[in-house]
Tab-separated table of C-alpha atoms and ligand atoms in Angstrom:
chain	number	residue	atom	x	y	z
A	1	MET	CA	72.291	-76.836	79.562
A	2	VAL	CA	74.089	-73.558	79.033
A	3	SER	CA	72.737	-70.915	81.337
A	4	LEU	CA	72.051	-67.305	80.597
A	5	GLY	CA	74.258	-64.680	82.171
A	6	THR	CA	73.427	-62.232	84.928
A	7	ALA	CA	72.208	-58.743	84.275
A	8	ALA	CA	75.354	-57.096	85.764
A	9	LYS	CA	76.662	-54.412	83.453
A	10	LEU	CA	80.189	-53.923	82.206
A	11	PRO	CA	81.632	-50.432	82.719
A	12	VAL	CA	81.305	-48.101	79.710
A	13	ILE	CA	84.171	-45.681	79.023
A	14	ASP	CA	83.827	-42.910	76.466
A	15	PHE	CA	86.431	-42.808	73.706
A	16	SER	CA	84.581	-40.536	71.285
A	17	ASN	CA	87.113	-37.728	71.564
A	18	GLN	CA	89.484	-38.290	68.629
A	19	ASN	CA	91.910	-35.776	70.099
A	20	LEU	CA	92.349	-37.450	73.432
A	21	LYS	CA	95.975	-36.645	74.322
A	22	PRO	CA	98.263	-38.225	76.922
A	23	GLY	CA	98.862	-35.926	79.861
A	24	THR	CA	95.471	-34.178	79.713
A	25	SER	CA	93.006	-34.512	82.574
A	26	GLU	CA	90.508	-36.187	80.216
A	27	TRP	CA	93.149	-38.794	79.351
A	28	ASP	CA	93.977	-39.411	82.994
A	29	SER	CA	90.308	-39.787	83.895
A	30	ALA	CA	89.707	-42.322	81.098
A	31	LYS	CA	92.912	-44.130	82.074
A	32	HIS	CA	91.747	-44.406	85.656
A	33	GLN	CA	88.441	-45.905	84.491
A	34	VAL	CA	90.304	-48.348	82.230
A	35	GLN	CA	92.423	-49.463	85.173
A	36	GLN	CA	89.406	-50.052	87.408
A	37	ALA	CA	87.466	-51.910	84.729
A	38	LEU	CA	90.376	-54.134	83.735
A	39	GLU	CA	91.257	-54.976	87.311
A	40	GLU	CA	87.672	-56.017	87.960
A	41	TYR	CA	86.617	-57.672	84.700
A	42	GLY	CA	89.611	-57.828	82.322
A	43	CYS	CA	87.294	-56.046	79.904
A	44	PHE	CA	84.974	-53.045	79.393
A	45	ARG	CA	82.867	-51.311	76.769
A	46	ALA	CA	84.419	-48.414	74.883
A	47	SER	CA	81.815	-46.061	73.466
A	48	SER	CA	82.568	-44.253	70.233
A	49	ASP	CA	80.398	-41.863	68.189
A	50	GLN	CA	82.399	-42.737	65.079
A	51	VAL	CA	81.535	-46.412	65.090
A	52	VAL	CA	77.811	-45.644	64.934
A	53	GLU	CA	78.410	-43.977	61.572
A	54	LEU	CA	80.051	-47.134	60.255
A	55	ARG	CA	77.550	-49.565	61.695
A	56	GLU	CA	75.258	-50.087	58.738
A	57	ALA	CA	78.121	-50.443	56.291
A	58	VAL	CA	80.048	-52.879	58.513
A	59	PHE	CA	77.187	-55.305	59.027
A	60	GLY	CA	76.063	-54.876	55.411
A	61	ALA	CA	79.563	-55.885	54.303
A	62	MET	CA	79.576	-58.846	56.657
A	63	GLU	CA	76.234	-60.114	55.397
A	64	GLU	CA	77.464	-59.670	51.846
A	65	VAL	CA	80.632	-61.679	52.394
A	66	PHE	CA	79.077	-64.537	54.352
A	67	ASP	CA	76.219	-64.788	51.835
A	68	LEU	CA	78.728	-65.750	49.132
A	69	PRO	CA	78.616	-69.415	48.066
A	70	LEU	CA	80.669	-71.716	50.277
A	71	GLU	CA	82.922	-72.598	47.335
A	72	THR	CA	83.823	-68.924	46.905
A	73	LYS	CA	84.446	-68.344	50.618
A	74	LYS	CA	86.721	-71.373	50.681
A	75	LEU	CA	88.969	-69.682	48.134
A	76	TYR	CA	90.138	-67.402	50.921
A	77	VAL	CA	93.070	-69.368	52.336
A	78	SER	CA	96.336	-68.549	54.044
A	79	ASP	CA	99.561	-70.434	54.651
A	80	LYS	CA	99.788	-69.035	58.196
A	81	PRO	CA	98.117	-71.011	60.981
A	82	PHE	CA	94.477	-70.225	61.756
A	83	ARG	CA	94.003	-67.512	59.107
A	84	GLY	CA	91.752	-67.686	56.090
A	85	TYR	CA	88.141	-68.870	55.966
A	86	PHE	CA	86.804	-71.399	58.438
A	87	GLY	CA	83.329	-72.754	58.421
A	88	HIS	CA	81.444	-75.988	58.287
A	89	PRO	CA	77.746	-76.623	57.613
A	90	SER	CA	77.387	-78.415	60.958
A	91	LYS	CA	78.864	-75.540	62.975
A	92	LEU	CA	77.218	-72.325	63.997
A	93	LEU	CA	80.323	-70.205	63.519
A	94	GLU	CA	82.110	-69.277	60.340
A	95	SER	CA	84.927	-66.765	60.215
A	96	MET	CA	87.478	-65.008	58.053
A	97	MET	CA	90.672	-63.563	59.370
A	98	ILE	CA	92.924	-61.014	57.677
A	99	ASP	CA	96.530	-60.721	58.705
A	100	GLU	CA	98.217	-57.299	59.063
A	101	ALA	CA	94.862	-55.637	58.399
A	102	GLN	CA	96.216	-52.253	59.481
A	103	ILE	CA	97.890	-52.121	56.042
A	104	ALA	CA	94.906	-51.075	53.918
A	105	GLU	CA	96.121	-52.838	50.745
A	106	ASN	CA	96.069	-56.204	52.514
A	107	ILE	CA	92.292	-56.117	52.808
A	108	GLU	CA	91.914	-55.321	49.144
A	109	GLN	CA	94.627	-57.627	47.812
A	110	ARG	CA	94.240	-60.619	50.090
A	111	LEU	CA	90.513	-60.749	50.726
A	112	THR	CA	88.437	-58.641	48.339
A	113	THR	CA	90.106	-59.627	45.080
A	114	THR	CA	90.047	-63.296	46.056
A	115	LEU	CA	86.311	-63.240	46.660
A	116	TRP	CA	85.333	-60.714	43.985
A	117	PRO	CA	87.863	-60.877	41.127
A	118	GLN	CA	85.820	-58.167	39.401
A	119	GLY	CA	86.354	-55.931	42.484
A	120	ASN	CA	84.247	-54.665	45.370
A	121	THR	CA	85.490	-51.234	46.363
A	122	SER	CA	82.798	-50.440	48.902
A	123	PHE	CA	83.501	-53.698	50.783
A	124	SER	CA	87.231	-52.898	51.055
A	125	LYS	CA	86.552	-49.290	52.020
A	126	THR	CA	84.217	-50.295	54.839
A	127	LEU	CA	86.659	-52.785	56.301
A	128	VAL	CA	89.550	-50.353	55.995
A	129	SER	CA	87.603	-47.634	57.860
A	130	PHE	CA	86.548	-50.076	60.550
A	131	THR	CA	90.114	-51.341	60.976
A	132	GLU	CA	91.472	-47.798	61.179
A	133	LEU	CA	88.998	-46.834	63.866
A	134	SER	CA	89.477	-49.939	65.975
A	135	THR	CA	93.266	-49.878	65.567
A	136	ARG	CA	93.363	-46.274	66.792
A	137	LEU	CA	91.289	-47.268	69.799
A	138	GLU	CA	93.540	-50.241	70.502
A	139	LYS	CA	96.656	-48.060	70.445
A	140	THR	CA	95.092	-45.535	72.805
A	141	ILE	CA	94.063	-48.207	75.277
A	142	ARG	CA	97.401	-50.009	75.047
A	143	ARG	CA	99.248	-46.772	75.787
A	144	MET	CA	97.007	-46.210	78.800
A	145	ILE	CA	97.649	-49.716	80.100
A	146	LEU	CA	101.416	-49.351	79.745
A	147	GLU	CA	101.235	-45.991	81.538
A	148	ILE	CA	99.245	-47.575	84.363
A	149	PHE	CA	102.155	-49.961	84.924
A	150	GLY	CA	104.764	-47.214	84.478
A	151	MET	CA	105.945	-48.893	81.274
A	152	ASP	CA	105.467	-45.938	78.875
A	153	LYS	CA	108.937	-46.369	77.457
A	154	TYR	CA	107.842	-49.642	75.830
A	155	VAL	CA	104.899	-48.133	73.936
A	156	ASP	CA	106.725	-47.770	70.607
A	157	GLU	CA	108.333	-51.202	70.800
A	158	HIS	CA	104.937	-52.708	71.571
A	159	ILE	CA	103.038	-50.990	68.796
A	160	ASP	CA	105.790	-51.515	66.217
A	161	SER	CA	105.793	-55.259	66.810
A	162	THR	CA	102.031	-55.610	66.505
A	163	ASN	CA	100.096	-57.494	63.877
A	164	TYR	CA	96.457	-56.382	63.767
A	165	LEU	CA	94.263	-59.287	62.759
A	166	LEU	CA	90.788	-58.446	61.564
A	167	LYS	CA	88.332	-61.261	62.071
A	168	LEU	CA	84.824	-61.355	60.661
A	169	MET	CA	82.463	-63.771	62.361
A	170	LYS	CA	78.976	-65.034	61.678
A	171	TYR	CA	77.025	-67.274	64.038
A	172	LYS	CA	74.111	-68.664	62.146
A	173	ALA	CA	70.780	-68.572	63.962
A	174	PRO	CA	70.387	-71.747	66.000
A	175	GLN	CA	66.577	-71.635	65.469
A	176	THR	CA	65.902	-72.556	69.088
A	177	SER	CA	65.117	-70.659	72.249
A	178	GLU	CA	67.613	-72.871	74.122
A	179	PRO	CA	70.904	-71.023	74.709
A	180	THR	CA	73.423	-72.758	72.433
A	181	VAL	CA	77.216	-72.534	72.609
A	182	GLY	CA	78.600	-70.624	69.635
A	183	ALA	CA	82.153	-70.204	70.958
A	184	VAL	CA	83.356	-72.245	73.931
A	185	ALA	CA	84.626	-70.436	77.022
A	186	HIS	CA	88.196	-69.228	76.512
A	187	ASN	CA	90.727	-66.482	76.994
A	188	ASP	CA	91.998	-64.812	73.875
A	189	MET	CA	95.623	-65.547	73.416
A	190	ASN	CA	96.619	-62.310	71.730
A	191	THR	CA	97.302	-58.938	73.351
A	192	LEU	CA	94.043	-56.956	73.234
A	193	THR	CA	90.749	-57.761	71.511
A	194	ILE	CA	88.298	-55.131	70.273
A	195	LEU	CA	84.873	-56.480	69.290
A	196	TYR	CA	81.924	-54.859	67.572
A	197	GLN	CA	78.731	-56.822	67.119
A	198	ASN	CA	75.243	-56.555	65.644
A	199	GLU	CA	72.062	-56.407	67.712
A	200	VAL	CA	71.949	-60.141	68.447
A	201	ASP	CA	73.426	-60.710	71.870
A	202	GLY	CA	75.452	-63.718	72.933
A	203	LEU	CA	78.812	-62.600	74.284
A	204	GLN	CA	79.338	-63.390	77.970
A	205	VAL	CA	82.260	-62.567	80.241
A	206	GLN	CA	82.993	-64.388	83.460
A	207	SER	CA	83.209	-62.296	86.631
A	208	LYS	CA	85.780	-62.945	89.347
A	209	ALA	CA	83.053	-64.738	91.304
A	210	GLY	CA	82.584	-67.143	88.392
A	211	GLU	CA	79.251	-65.744	87.157
A	212	TRP	CA	78.613	-65.222	83.460
A	213	ILE	CA	77.760	-61.608	82.641
A	214	ASP	CA	75.827	-60.886	79.453
A	215	VAL	CA	77.593	-58.252	77.380
A	216	GLU	CA	74.589	-56.528	75.906
A	217	PRO	CA	75.160	-55.333	72.356
A	218	SER	CA	75.151	-51.610	71.926
A	219	PRO	CA	75.375	-49.780	68.571
A	220	ASP	CA	77.813	-47.195	69.899
A	221	SER	CA	80.339	-49.313	71.718
A	222	PHE	CA	83.141	-51.780	71.246
A	223	VAL	CA	83.987	-54.454	73.778
A	224	VAL	CA	87.637	-54.405	74.823
A	225	MET	CA	89.267	-57.480	76.361
A	226	VAL	CA	92.676	-58.326	77.773
A	227	GLY	CA	94.320	-61.385	76.195
A	228	GLU	CA	96.897	-63.804	77.526
A	229	SER	CA	99.865	-62.240	75.704
A	230	LEU	CA	99.316	-58.991	77.607
A	231	TYR	CA	98.842	-60.927	80.835
A	232	ILE	CA	102.198	-62.605	80.285
A	233	TRP	CA	103.954	-59.380	79.268
A	234	LEU	CA	102.660	-57.651	82.418
A	235	ASN	CA	103.906	-60.598	84.490
A	236	GLY	CA	100.364	-61.348	85.627
A	237	GLY	CA	99.520	-57.655	86.250
A	238	LEU	CA	96.114	-57.884	84.542
A	239	SER	CA	94.056	-61.004	84.080
A	240	PRO	CA	92.613	-61.947	80.723
A	241	ALA	CA	88.846	-61.828	80.196
A	242	TYR	CA	87.407	-65.343	80.191
A	243	HIS	CA	84.499	-65.293	77.767
A	244	ARG	CA	82.227	-67.328	75.520
A	245	VAL	CA	79.447	-66.866	73.017
A	246	VAL	CA	75.997	-68.333	73.638
A	247	VAL	CA	73.340	-67.742	70.991
A	248	LYS	CA	69.653	-68.493	70.594
A	249	GLY	CA	66.707	-67.500	68.437
A	250	ASN	CA	66.343	-67.092	64.717
A	251	LYS	CA	68.633	-64.199	63.809
A	252	ALA	CA	72.264	-64.517	62.817
A	253	ARG	CA	74.834	-62.859	65.029
A	254	TYR	CA	77.647	-60.932	63.339
A	255	SER	CA	80.751	-59.788	65.128
A	256	ALA	CA	83.838	-58.011	63.823
A	257	GLY	CA	86.953	-58.310	65.950
A	258	LEU	CA	90.329	-56.637	65.873
A	259	PHE	CA	92.899	-58.868	67.565
A	260	SER	CA	96.245	-57.260	68.274
A	261	ALA	CA	99.002	-59.855	68.491
A	262	SER	CA	102.803	-59.834	68.508
A	263	ARG	CA	104.425	-60.462	65.151
A	264	GLY	CA	106.435	-63.614	64.658
A	265	GLY	CA	110.015	-63.066	65.803
A	266	TYR	CA	109.033	-60.846	68.747
A	267	ARG	CA	109.412	-62.536	72.104
A	268	VAL	CA	106.611	-61.790	74.533
A	269	LYS	CA	108.563	-61.384	77.755
A	270	ALA	CA	107.838	-59.461	80.953
A	271	PRO	CA	110.148	-56.410	81.101
A	272	GLU	CA	112.826	-56.377	83.808
A	273	GLU	CA	111.044	-53.542	85.644
A	274	LEU	CA	108.141	-55.869	86.382
A	275	VAL	CA	110.318	-58.673	87.699
A	276	ASP	CA	112.100	-58.780	91.039
A	277	ASP	CA	112.622	-61.141	93.988
A	278	LYS	CA	109.083	-60.609	95.194
A	279	ASN	CA	107.609	-60.862	91.702
A	280	PRO	CA	109.565	-63.535	89.878
A	281	MET	CA	108.955	-63.960	86.179
A	282	LEU	CA	105.797	-66.040	85.987
A	283	PHE	CA	105.897	-67.054	82.355
A	284	LYS	CA	108.472	-68.289	79.978
A	285	PRO	CA	109.010	-65.824	77.121
A	286	PHE	CA	107.387	-67.005	73.933
A	287	ASP	CA	106.831	-66.193	70.300
A	288	TYR	CA	103.123	-65.972	69.476
A	289	GLU	CA	103.404	-67.226	65.891
A	290	GLU	CA	105.847	-69.981	66.791
A	291	PHE	CA	103.440	-71.100	69.419
A	292	LEU	CA	100.430	-71.224	67.092
A	293	GLY	CA	102.510	-73.472	64.833
A	294	PHE	CA	103.542	-75.616	67.783
A	295	TYR	CA	99.945	-75.938	68.831
A	296	LEU	CA	98.862	-77.159	65.430
A	297	THR	CA	101.662	-79.672	65.023
A	298	GLN	CA	102.198	-80.903	68.579
A	299	VAL	CA	99.236	-80.201	70.806
A	300	ALA	CA	96.303	-80.843	68.541
A	301	PRO	CA	97.575	-82.261	65.280
A	302	GLY	CA	94.752	-82.394	62.805
A	303	ALA	CA	92.549	-80.107	64.896
A	304	VAL	CA	90.106	-78.152	62.812
A	305	PRO	CA	91.086	-74.600	63.558
A	306	VAL	CA	87.567	-73.278	63.566
A	307	HIS	CA	88.646	-70.370	65.568
A	308	HIS	CA	92.235	-69.694	66.386
A	309	ILE	CA	91.426	-68.108	69.665
A	310	GLN	CA	89.325	-71.029	70.770
A	311	HIS	CA	92.331	-73.254	71.016
A	312	PRO	CA	94.705	-70.743	72.377
A	313	CYS	CA	97.641	-71.847	74.321
A	314	CYS	CA	101.014	-70.519	75.099
A	315	PRO	CA	103.956	-72.089	76.811
A	316	PHE	CA	102.934	-71.483	80.350
A	317	VAL	CA	99.359	-70.336	80.394
A	318	LEU	CA	97.995	-72.915	78.135
A	319	ARG	CA	94.593	-74.194	77.253
A	320	TYR	CA	94.287	-77.257	75.177
A	321	ARG	CA	91.530	-79.623	74.406
A	322	LEU	CA	91.537	-83.165	75.558
A	323	GLY	CA	90.536	-85.651	72.931
A	324	GLY	CA	92.933	-84.529	70.214
A	325	GLN	CA	94.441	-87.229	68.064
A	326	GLN	CA	97.359	-87.863	70.383
A	327	LEU	CA	97.242	-89.572	73.736
A	328	THR	CA	97.229	-87.015	76.533
A	329	HIS	CA	100.453	-88.163	78.215
A	330	LYS	CA	102.254	-87.995	74.858
A	331	THR	CA	100.998	-84.477	74.266
A	332	LEU	CA	102.081	-83.427	77.746
A	333	GLY	CA	105.440	-85.172	77.193
A	334	ALA	CA	106.006	-83.247	73.958
A	335	MET	CA	105.110	-80.031	75.723
A	336	ALA	CA	107.499	-80.802	78.572
A	337	ASP	CA	110.308	-81.460	76.051
A	338	LYS	CA	109.730	-78.051	74.610
A	339	HIS	CA	108.836	-75.977	77.653
A	340	GLY	CA	110.601	-77.680	80.528
A	341	PRO	CA	109.569	-79.812	83.467
A	342	VAL	CA	107.021	-77.387	84.972
A	343	PHE	CA	104.321	-75.552	83.107
A	344	SER	CA	100.663	-74.820	83.586
A	345	ILE	CA	97.760	-75.483	81.293
A	346	ARG	CA	94.087	-74.833	81.484
A	347	LEU	CA	91.657	-77.727	81.482
A	348	GLY	CA	88.254	-76.221	80.946
A	349	SER	CA	88.065	-73.374	83.410
A	350	ASN	CA	90.708	-74.833	85.746
A	351	LYS	CA	94.381	-74.069	85.730
A	352	VAL	CA	96.498	-77.166	86.186
A	353	LEU	CA	100.202	-77.418	86.925
A	354	VAL	CA	102.018	-80.131	85.006
A	355	VAL	CA	105.171	-81.405	86.709
A	356	SER	CA	107.135	-83.951	84.768
A	357	SER	CA	110.401	-84.678	86.554
A	358	TRP	CA	110.987	-86.311	89.894
A	359	GLU	CA	113.268	-83.467	90.983
A	360	MET	CA	110.487	-80.947	90.456
A	361	ALA	CA	107.898	-83.178	92.127
A	362	LYS	CA	110.228	-83.451	95.121
A	363	GLU	CA	110.593	-79.659	95.253
A	364	CYS	CA	106.802	-79.344	95.242
A	365	PHE	CA	106.326	-81.634	98.203
A	366	THR	CA	109.350	-80.569	100.248
A	367	VAL	CA	110.543	-76.985	99.749
A	368	HIS	CA	107.142	-75.714	98.537
A	369	ASP	CA	104.859	-78.039	100.432
A	370	LYS	CA	102.949	-75.119	101.954
A	371	VAL	CA	101.842	-73.973	98.529
A	372	PHE	CA	100.656	-77.436	97.610
A	373	SER	CA	98.941	-78.298	100.850
A	374	THR	CA	95.959	-76.121	100.196
A	375	ARG	CA	92.801	-77.130	98.366
A	376	PRO	CA	91.208	-75.271	95.477
A	377	ASN	CA	88.559	-72.776	96.473
A	378	THR	CA	85.794	-73.971	94.161
A	379	VAL	CA	82.168	-72.856	94.010
A	380	ALA	CA	81.147	-76.450	94.803
A	381	SER	CA	83.227	-76.618	97.974
A	382	ARG	CA	81.924	-73.207	99.089
A	383	LEU	CA	78.304	-74.184	98.556
A	384	LEU	CA	78.409	-77.786	99.728
A	385	THR	CA	80.736	-77.547	102.700
A	386	TYR	CA	79.505	-74.483	104.569
A	387	ASP	CA	81.863	-72.025	102.920
A	388	SER	CA	84.719	-74.562	102.863
A	389	ALA	CA	84.437	-75.107	106.613
A	390	MET	CA	84.640	-78.896	106.359
A	391	PHE	CA	88.030	-80.325	107.156
A	392	GLY	CA	88.694	-81.914	103.779
A	393	PHE	CA	87.823	-78.742	101.864
A	394	ALA	CA	89.142	-75.899	104.020
A	395	PRO	CA	92.066	-73.891	102.629
A	396	TYR	CA	95.485	-74.234	104.230
A	397	GLU	CA	95.323	-71.560	106.892
A	398	PRO	CA	95.128	-71.348	110.743
A	399	TYR	CA	91.552	-72.700	110.783
A	400	TRP	CA	92.555	-75.837	108.867
A	401	ARG	CA	95.667	-76.340	111.007
A	402	GLU	CA	93.552	-76.133	114.156
A	403	MET	CA	91.088	-78.641	112.710
A	404	ARG	CA	93.936	-80.963	111.805
A	405	LYS	CA	95.267	-80.734	115.360
A	406	ILE	CA	91.856	-81.586	116.786
A	407	ALA	CA	91.404	-84.416	114.293
A	408	THR	CA	94.848	-85.873	115.033
A	409	VAL	CA	94.551	-85.662	118.793
A	410	GLU	CA	90.854	-86.246	119.321
A	411	LEU	CA	89.892	-88.582	116.516
A	412	LEU	CA	92.895	-90.337	115.075
A	413	SER	CA	95.231	-90.941	118.041
A	414	SER	CA	95.775	-94.680	118.758
A	415	ASN	CA	94.348	-94.271	122.239
A	416	ARG	CA	91.137	-92.801	120.811
A	417	ILE	CA	90.883	-95.477	118.129
A	418	VAL	CA	91.133	-98.265	120.720
A	419	LYS	CA	88.509	-96.555	122.889
A	420	THR	CA	86.021	-96.081	120.083
A	421	ARG	CA	86.553	-99.431	118.344
A	422	GLY	CA	83.287	-100.815	119.716
A	423	TYR	CA	81.294	-97.950	118.183
A	424	GLU	CA	83.052	-98.357	114.898
A	425	GLU	CA	82.249	-102.045	114.744
A	426	LEU	CA	78.662	-101.271	115.541
A	427	GLU	CA	78.554	-98.653	112.799
A	428	TYR	CA	79.941	-101.155	110.285
A	429	LEU	CA	77.346	-103.732	111.253
A	430	VAL	CA	74.569	-101.190	110.879
A	431	MET	CA	75.943	-100.152	107.519
A	432	VAL	CA	76.214	-103.714	106.219
A	433	LYS	CA	72.688	-104.440	107.359
A	434	TYR	CA	71.437	-101.309	105.686
A	435	LEU	CA	73.171	-102.269	102.450
A	436	GLN	CA	71.698	-105.763	102.582
A	437	GLU	CA	68.211	-104.348	102.913
A	438	GLU	CA	68.805	-101.840	100.187
A	439	MET	CA	70.054	-104.591	97.893
A	440	LYS	CA	66.976	-106.648	98.582
A	441	SER	CA	64.603	-103.885	97.671
A	442	LEU	CA	66.865	-102.896	94.801
A	443	GLN	CA	66.616	-106.369	93.334
A	444	GLU	CA	62.883	-106.172	93.575
A	445	ASN	CA	62.910	-102.917	91.710
A	446	LEU	CA	65.718	-103.879	89.404
A	447	GLN	CA	63.673	-103.895	86.255
A	448	GLU	CA	62.327	-100.472	87.022
A	449	VAL	CA	65.763	-99.120	87.893
A	450	LYS	CA	67.203	-100.589	84.702
A	451	LYS	CA	64.560	-98.881	82.600
A	452	HIS	CA	65.113	-95.618	84.417
A	453	LEU	CA	68.883	-95.791	83.952
A	454	GLN	CA	68.602	-96.681	80.286
A	455	GLY	CA	66.425	-93.631	79.746
A	456	LYS	CA	68.957	-91.428	81.559
A	457	ILE	CA	71.900	-92.846	79.580
A	458	LYS	CA	70.070	-92.301	76.309
A	459	SER	CA	69.289	-88.680	77.064
A	460	LEU	CA	72.897	-88.151	78.217
A	461	GLN	CA	74.194	-89.623	74.967
A	462	GLU	CA	71.918	-87.339	72.996
A	463	LYS	CA	73.086	-84.313	75.002
A	464	LEU	CA	76.735	-85.286	74.446
A	465	GLN	CA	76.155	-85.757	70.743
A	466	GLU	CA	74.482	-82.344	70.611
A	467	GLU	CA	77.427	-80.712	72.470
A	468	THR	CA	79.955	-82.425	70.168
A	469	ASN	CA	78.100	-81.187	67.112
A	470	LEU	CA	78.181	-77.672	68.483
A	471	GLN	CA	81.903	-77.570	69.116
B	501	AKG	O1	81.824	-63.449	68.680
B	501	AKG	C1	82.368	-62.646	69.415
B	501	AKG	O2	81.932	-61.512	69.596
B	501	AKG	C2	83.605	-63.065	70.178
B	501	AKG	C3	84.406	-64.105	69.488
B	501	AKG	C4	85.585	-64.509	70.275
B	501	AKG	O3	85.557	-64.592	71.466
B	501	AKG	C5	86.852	-64.781	69.585
B	501	AKG	O4	86.897	-64.794	68.362
B	501	AKG	O5	87.854	-64.968	70.287
B	502	FE2	FE1	87.580	-64.637	72.206
């Protein structure tokens, strides 16, 4: 079952002042708050008086567009990956994405006239105003972030190479009080995401400690999140916000998102100022659009792109779904051909390093063996093994080395093994006897156990089926 988030609150930073200027004390104060919030959560809420004025029109327009007949919505297509209309009667989420939405005519020409050949001026006007407001906010925040890293000189290059994608989303009401996954947990792959949603909550962001925080909807604020492209450009300087959408109840949730992403042809690459001997370049430079295409053809051919950001992946920080049409080792092989013998992907919430040449594997276990000798610090190992104090789960540090010494000398030396052999044999005998007795009583209860297990398997299958339908 999907759990609800905690009541912790995301920081709120005020961006209502339209004349906020770099260099002023107000700017520096907001910038400082942005830095703190992004370091802690990878996201924050940006309050804005202006967005309140647009609220009714924005959600009115979204209801209007998603209420159109499916056949009409399907007319909105695009030849670029993951744009256009996506929706399916069995899914909760349907969405429409508009490329280069910062150019006002694109909304009118690409979306409005396709859906309403007779015209719908108020719809276009609303979306244009919303895009203008959120784009302005995005540029302000991006400038602040670049300043925080002393990278002001790249502001123009950054902004000039940006494609602002406007995405309209509707999660239909699940008609249940059970929290239901509307968008699986993910990082956005683009640069920055600015979201504005109606009064139905559902967005959750994961804290550093791994807890899900409910992002409560608020009429006067956007939610701002760092995406993987920015993470890569900053050479790991800020972590992306890992988030998901969990809905319940009988009201539809609407969310409008502005996703800033690098245009095709621009290589997302950490600048030389952020790379040195101590901070080697962590990620291979990549082209966002090229990568979306690669994902569709190589990683998940035939995948239904319900949501481009739900299958995000990029050459080194890469999330992909198991169970695509290709066998996993073939997918990984194709990725290695393209991105080299070492790259990392995300499997669920875990990052995994994929090494696919013997030379690299040798490096890992010889030159870099210290890095690989530690164990992941998971919530399970913290909770089940007394804060990772048990030998097999402790991280590679002085405590573990001491334990290893004790284990090698006191438990595993040949002298000790010979001395304790008698006890071991006794233990084995006791264990075998115990198993025999268990088996005997198990056989007696076999029918009952079988029935119990069948019931469990059936409910598991139903749960799995339910999850599959939701995704
Ligand atoms: O529905 C939302 O507010 C967030 C959607 C989302 O995470 C995405 O489109 O990447
Ligand atoms: Fe997202």
